[in-house]
PDB file of C-alpha atoms and ligand atoms in Angstrom:
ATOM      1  CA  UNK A  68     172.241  68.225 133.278  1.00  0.00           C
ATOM      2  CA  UNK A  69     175.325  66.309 135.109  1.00  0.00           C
ATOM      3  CA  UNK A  70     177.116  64.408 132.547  1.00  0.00           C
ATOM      4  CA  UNK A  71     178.285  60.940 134.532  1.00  0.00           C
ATOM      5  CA  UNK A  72     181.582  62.159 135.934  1.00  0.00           C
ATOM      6  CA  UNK A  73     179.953  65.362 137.175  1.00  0.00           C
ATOM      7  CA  UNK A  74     177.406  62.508 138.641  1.00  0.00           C
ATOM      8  CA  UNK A  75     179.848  60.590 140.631  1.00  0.00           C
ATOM      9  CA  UNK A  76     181.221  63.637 141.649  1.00  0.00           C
ATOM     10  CA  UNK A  77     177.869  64.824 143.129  1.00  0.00           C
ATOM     11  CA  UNK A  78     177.149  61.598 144.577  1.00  0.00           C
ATOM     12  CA  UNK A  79     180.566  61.292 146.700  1.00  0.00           C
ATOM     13  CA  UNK A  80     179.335  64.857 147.775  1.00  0.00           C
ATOM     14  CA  UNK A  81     175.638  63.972 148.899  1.00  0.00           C
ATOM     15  CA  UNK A  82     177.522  60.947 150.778  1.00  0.00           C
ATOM     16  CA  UNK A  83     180.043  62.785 152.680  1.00  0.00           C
ATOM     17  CA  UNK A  84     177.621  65.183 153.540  1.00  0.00           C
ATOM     18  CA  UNK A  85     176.008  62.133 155.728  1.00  0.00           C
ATOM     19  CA  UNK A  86     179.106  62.659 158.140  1.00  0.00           C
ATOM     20  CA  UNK A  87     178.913  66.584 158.684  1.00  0.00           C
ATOM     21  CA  UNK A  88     179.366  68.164 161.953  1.00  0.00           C
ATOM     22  CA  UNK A  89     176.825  70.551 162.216  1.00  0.00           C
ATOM     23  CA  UNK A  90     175.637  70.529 165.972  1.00  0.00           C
ATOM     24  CA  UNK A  91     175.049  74.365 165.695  1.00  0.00           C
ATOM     25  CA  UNK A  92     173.972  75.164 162.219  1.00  0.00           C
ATOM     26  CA  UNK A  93     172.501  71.964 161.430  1.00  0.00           C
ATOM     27  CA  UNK A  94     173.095  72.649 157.799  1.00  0.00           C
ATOM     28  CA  UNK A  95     175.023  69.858 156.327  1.00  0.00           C
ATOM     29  CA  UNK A  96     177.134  70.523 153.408  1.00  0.00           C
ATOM     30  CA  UNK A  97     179.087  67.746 151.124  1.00  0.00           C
ATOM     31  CA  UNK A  98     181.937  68.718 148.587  1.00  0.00           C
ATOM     32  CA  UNK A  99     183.831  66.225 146.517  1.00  0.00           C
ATOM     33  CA  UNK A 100     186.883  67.235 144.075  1.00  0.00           C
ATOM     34  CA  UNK A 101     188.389  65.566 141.393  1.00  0.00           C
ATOM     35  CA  UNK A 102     192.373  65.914 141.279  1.00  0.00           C
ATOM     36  CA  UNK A 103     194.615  65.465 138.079  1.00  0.00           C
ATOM     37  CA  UNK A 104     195.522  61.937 139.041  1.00  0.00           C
ATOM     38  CA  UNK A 105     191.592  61.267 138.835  1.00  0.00           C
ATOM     39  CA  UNK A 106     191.345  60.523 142.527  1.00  0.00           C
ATOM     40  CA  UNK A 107     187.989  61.631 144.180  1.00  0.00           C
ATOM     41  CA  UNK A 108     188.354  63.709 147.426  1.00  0.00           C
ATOM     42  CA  UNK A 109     185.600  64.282 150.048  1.00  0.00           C
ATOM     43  CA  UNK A 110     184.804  66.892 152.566  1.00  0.00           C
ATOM     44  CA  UNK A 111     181.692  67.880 154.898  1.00  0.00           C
ATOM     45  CA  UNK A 112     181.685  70.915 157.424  1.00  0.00           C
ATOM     46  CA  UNK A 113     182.711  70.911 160.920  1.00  0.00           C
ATOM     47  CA  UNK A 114     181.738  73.224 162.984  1.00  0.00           C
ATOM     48  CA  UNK A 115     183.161  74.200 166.701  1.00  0.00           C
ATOM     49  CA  UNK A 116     181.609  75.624 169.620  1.00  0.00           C
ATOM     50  CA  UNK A 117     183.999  78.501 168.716  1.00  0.00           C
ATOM     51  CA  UNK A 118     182.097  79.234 165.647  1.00  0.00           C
ATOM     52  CA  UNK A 119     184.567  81.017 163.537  1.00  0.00           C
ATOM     53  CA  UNK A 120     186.769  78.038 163.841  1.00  0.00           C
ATOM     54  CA  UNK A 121     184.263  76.381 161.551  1.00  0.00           C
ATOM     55  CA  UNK A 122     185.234  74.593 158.674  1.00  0.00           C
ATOM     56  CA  UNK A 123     183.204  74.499 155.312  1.00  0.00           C
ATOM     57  CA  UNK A 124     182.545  71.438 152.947  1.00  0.00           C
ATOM     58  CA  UNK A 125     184.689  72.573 149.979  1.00  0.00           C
ATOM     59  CA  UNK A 126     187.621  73.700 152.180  1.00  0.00           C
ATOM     60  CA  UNK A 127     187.866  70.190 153.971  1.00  0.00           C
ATOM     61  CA  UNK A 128     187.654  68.668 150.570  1.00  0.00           C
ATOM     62  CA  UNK A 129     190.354  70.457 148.851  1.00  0.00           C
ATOM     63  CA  UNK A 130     192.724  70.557 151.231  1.00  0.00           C
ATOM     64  CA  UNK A 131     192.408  66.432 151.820  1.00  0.00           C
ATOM     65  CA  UNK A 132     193.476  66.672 148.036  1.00  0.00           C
ATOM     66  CA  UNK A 133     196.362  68.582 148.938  1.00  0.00           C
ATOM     67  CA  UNK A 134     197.376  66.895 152.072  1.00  0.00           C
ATOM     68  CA  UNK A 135     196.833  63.535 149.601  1.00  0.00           C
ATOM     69  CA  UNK A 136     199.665  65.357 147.366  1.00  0.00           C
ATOM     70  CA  UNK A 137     197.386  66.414 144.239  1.00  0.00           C
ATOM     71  CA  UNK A 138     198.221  69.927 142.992  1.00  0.00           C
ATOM     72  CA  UNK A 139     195.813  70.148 140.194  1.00  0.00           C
ATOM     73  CA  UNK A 140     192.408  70.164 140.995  1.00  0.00           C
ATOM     74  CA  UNK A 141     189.840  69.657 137.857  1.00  0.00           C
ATOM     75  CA  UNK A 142     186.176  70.151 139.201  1.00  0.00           C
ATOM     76  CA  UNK A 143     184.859  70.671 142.521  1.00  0.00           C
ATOM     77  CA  UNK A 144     181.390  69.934 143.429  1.00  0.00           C
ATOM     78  CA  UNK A 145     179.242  71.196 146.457  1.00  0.00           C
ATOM     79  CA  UNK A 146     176.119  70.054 147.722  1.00  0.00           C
ATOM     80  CA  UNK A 147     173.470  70.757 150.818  1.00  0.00           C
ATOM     81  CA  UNK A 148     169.904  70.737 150.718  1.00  0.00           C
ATOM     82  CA  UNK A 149     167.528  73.416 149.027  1.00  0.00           C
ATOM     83  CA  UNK A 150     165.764  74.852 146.888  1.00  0.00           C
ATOM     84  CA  UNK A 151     168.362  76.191 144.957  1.00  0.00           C
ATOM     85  CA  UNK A 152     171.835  74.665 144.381  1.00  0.00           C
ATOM     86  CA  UNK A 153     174.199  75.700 147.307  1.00  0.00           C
ATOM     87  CA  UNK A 154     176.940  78.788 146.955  1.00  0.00           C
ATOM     88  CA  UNK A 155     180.567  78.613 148.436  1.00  0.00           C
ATOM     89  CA  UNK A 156     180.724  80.971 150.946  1.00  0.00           C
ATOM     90  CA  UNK A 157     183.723  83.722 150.207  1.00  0.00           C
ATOM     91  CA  UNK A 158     186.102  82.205 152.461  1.00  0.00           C
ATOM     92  CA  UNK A 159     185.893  78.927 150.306  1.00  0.00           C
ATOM     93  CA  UNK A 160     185.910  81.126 147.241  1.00  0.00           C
ATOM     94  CA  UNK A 161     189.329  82.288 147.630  1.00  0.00           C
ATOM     95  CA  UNK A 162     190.627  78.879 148.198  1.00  0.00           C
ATOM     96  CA  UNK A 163     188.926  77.572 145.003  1.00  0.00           C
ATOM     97  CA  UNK A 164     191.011  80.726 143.249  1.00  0.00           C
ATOM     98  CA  UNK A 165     194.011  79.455 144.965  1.00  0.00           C
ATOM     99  CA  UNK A 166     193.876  76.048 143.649  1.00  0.00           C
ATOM    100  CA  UNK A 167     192.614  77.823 140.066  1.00  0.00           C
ATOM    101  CA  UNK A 168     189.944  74.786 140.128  1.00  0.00           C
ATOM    102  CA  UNK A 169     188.381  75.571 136.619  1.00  0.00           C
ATOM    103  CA  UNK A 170     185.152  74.335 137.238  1.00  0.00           C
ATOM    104  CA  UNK A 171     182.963  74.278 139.878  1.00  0.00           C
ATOM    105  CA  UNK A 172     179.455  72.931 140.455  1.00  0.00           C
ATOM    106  CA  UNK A 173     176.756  73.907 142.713  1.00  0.00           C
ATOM    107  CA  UNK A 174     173.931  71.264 143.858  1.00  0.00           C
ATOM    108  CA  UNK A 175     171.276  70.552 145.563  1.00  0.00           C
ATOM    109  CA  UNK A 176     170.011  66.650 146.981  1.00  0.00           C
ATOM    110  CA  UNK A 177     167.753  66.623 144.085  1.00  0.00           C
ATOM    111  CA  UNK A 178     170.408  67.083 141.989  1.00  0.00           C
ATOM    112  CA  UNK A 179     169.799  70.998 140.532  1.00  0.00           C
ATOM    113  CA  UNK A 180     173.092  71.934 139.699  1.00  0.00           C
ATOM    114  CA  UNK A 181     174.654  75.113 138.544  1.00  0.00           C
ATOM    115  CA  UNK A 182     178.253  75.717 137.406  1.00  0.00           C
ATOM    116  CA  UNK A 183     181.157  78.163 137.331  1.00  0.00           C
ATOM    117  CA  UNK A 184     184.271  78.845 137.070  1.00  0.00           C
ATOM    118  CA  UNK A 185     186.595  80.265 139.668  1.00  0.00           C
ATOM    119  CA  UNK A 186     186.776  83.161 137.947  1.00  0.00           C
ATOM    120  CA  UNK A 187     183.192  84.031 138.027  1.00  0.00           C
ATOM    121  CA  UNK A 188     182.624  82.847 141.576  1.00  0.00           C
ATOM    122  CA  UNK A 189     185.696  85.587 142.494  1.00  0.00           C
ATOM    123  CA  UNK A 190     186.043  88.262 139.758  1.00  0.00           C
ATOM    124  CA  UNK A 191     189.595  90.319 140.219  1.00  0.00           C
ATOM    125  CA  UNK A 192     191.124  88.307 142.870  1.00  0.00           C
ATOM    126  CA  UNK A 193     193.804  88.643 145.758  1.00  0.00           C
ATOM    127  CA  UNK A 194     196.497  85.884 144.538  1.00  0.00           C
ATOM    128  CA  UNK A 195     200.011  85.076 143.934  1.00  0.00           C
ATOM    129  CA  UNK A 196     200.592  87.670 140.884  1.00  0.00           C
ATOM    130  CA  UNK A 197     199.586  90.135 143.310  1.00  0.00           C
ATOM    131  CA  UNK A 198     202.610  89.760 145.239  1.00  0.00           C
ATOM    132  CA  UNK A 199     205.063  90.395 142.130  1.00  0.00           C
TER     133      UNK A 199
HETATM  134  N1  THU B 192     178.918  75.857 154.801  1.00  0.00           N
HETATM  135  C1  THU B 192     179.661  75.019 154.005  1.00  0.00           C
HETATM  136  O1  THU B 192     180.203  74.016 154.476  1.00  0.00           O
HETATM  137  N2  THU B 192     179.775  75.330 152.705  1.00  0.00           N
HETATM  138  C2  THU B 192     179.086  76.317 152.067  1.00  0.00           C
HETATM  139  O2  THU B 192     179.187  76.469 150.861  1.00  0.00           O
HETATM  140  C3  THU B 192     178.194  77.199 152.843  1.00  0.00           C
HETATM  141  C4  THU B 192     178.339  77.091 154.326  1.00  0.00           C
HETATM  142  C5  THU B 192     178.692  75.479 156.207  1.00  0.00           C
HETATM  143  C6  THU B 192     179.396  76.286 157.242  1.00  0.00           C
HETATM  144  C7  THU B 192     178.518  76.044 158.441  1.00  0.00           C
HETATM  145  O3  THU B 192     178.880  74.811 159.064  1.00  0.00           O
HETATM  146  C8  THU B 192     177.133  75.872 157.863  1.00  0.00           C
HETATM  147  O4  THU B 192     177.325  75.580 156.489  1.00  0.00           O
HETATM  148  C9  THU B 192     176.250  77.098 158.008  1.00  0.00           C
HETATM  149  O5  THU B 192     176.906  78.230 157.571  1.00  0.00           O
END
């Protein structure tokens, strides 16, 4: 069960989703995020006739958030429809373990949901201490 942020998280999501650009795929995906400051961020996929210049949901969310300012990201949610809640796809993944996002929920339109952490969406990551 969504608790009522987690709600109005998921509902931003399924909203956004309405505005996906998904000519080729035709699978529309919604992601909202909720920074420190406790502003709401949207983002839906947009794809390209040059498919690998694609853009998912969460990505487009999270970086508005960025581009916005926020540093700290809280909770992300992702939705699209099916039977089961929808997965970020490993591109996204990293990004989410960039942005250390500690919790991240997977939905459905019916509202299914599913949640993780970054951690356990991308177990023994690539990242910044890797560099040191
Ligand atoms: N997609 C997302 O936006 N997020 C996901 O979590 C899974 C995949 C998009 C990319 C592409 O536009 C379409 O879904 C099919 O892969």
């Amino acid at each position: 069960m969504m608790d009522a942020l987690e709600k109005e998280l998921w509902q931003a999501a399924v909203k956004v989703r309405q505005n996906a650009y998904t000519p080729y795929s035709r699978f529309k995906v919604g992601a909202a995020v909720l920074a420190a400051s406790g502003k709401i961020y949207t983002g839906c996929n947009i794809e390209n006739a040059s498919y690998g210049l694609t853009c998912c949901a969460e990505r487009n969310a999270i970086f508005a958030a960025v581009c916005a300012g926020e540093r700290e990201l809280k909770l992300l949610c992702v939705t699209a429809e099916g039977e089961l809640p929808v997965a970020p796809c490993g591109a996204c993944r990293q990004v989410i373990a960039e942005f250390a996002i500690p919790k991240i929920i997977m939905t459905n339109l019916q509202g299914s949901a599913k949640t993780m952490t970054a951690e356990e969406l991308l177990p023994y990551s690539f990242g910044a201490a890797s560099m040191e």
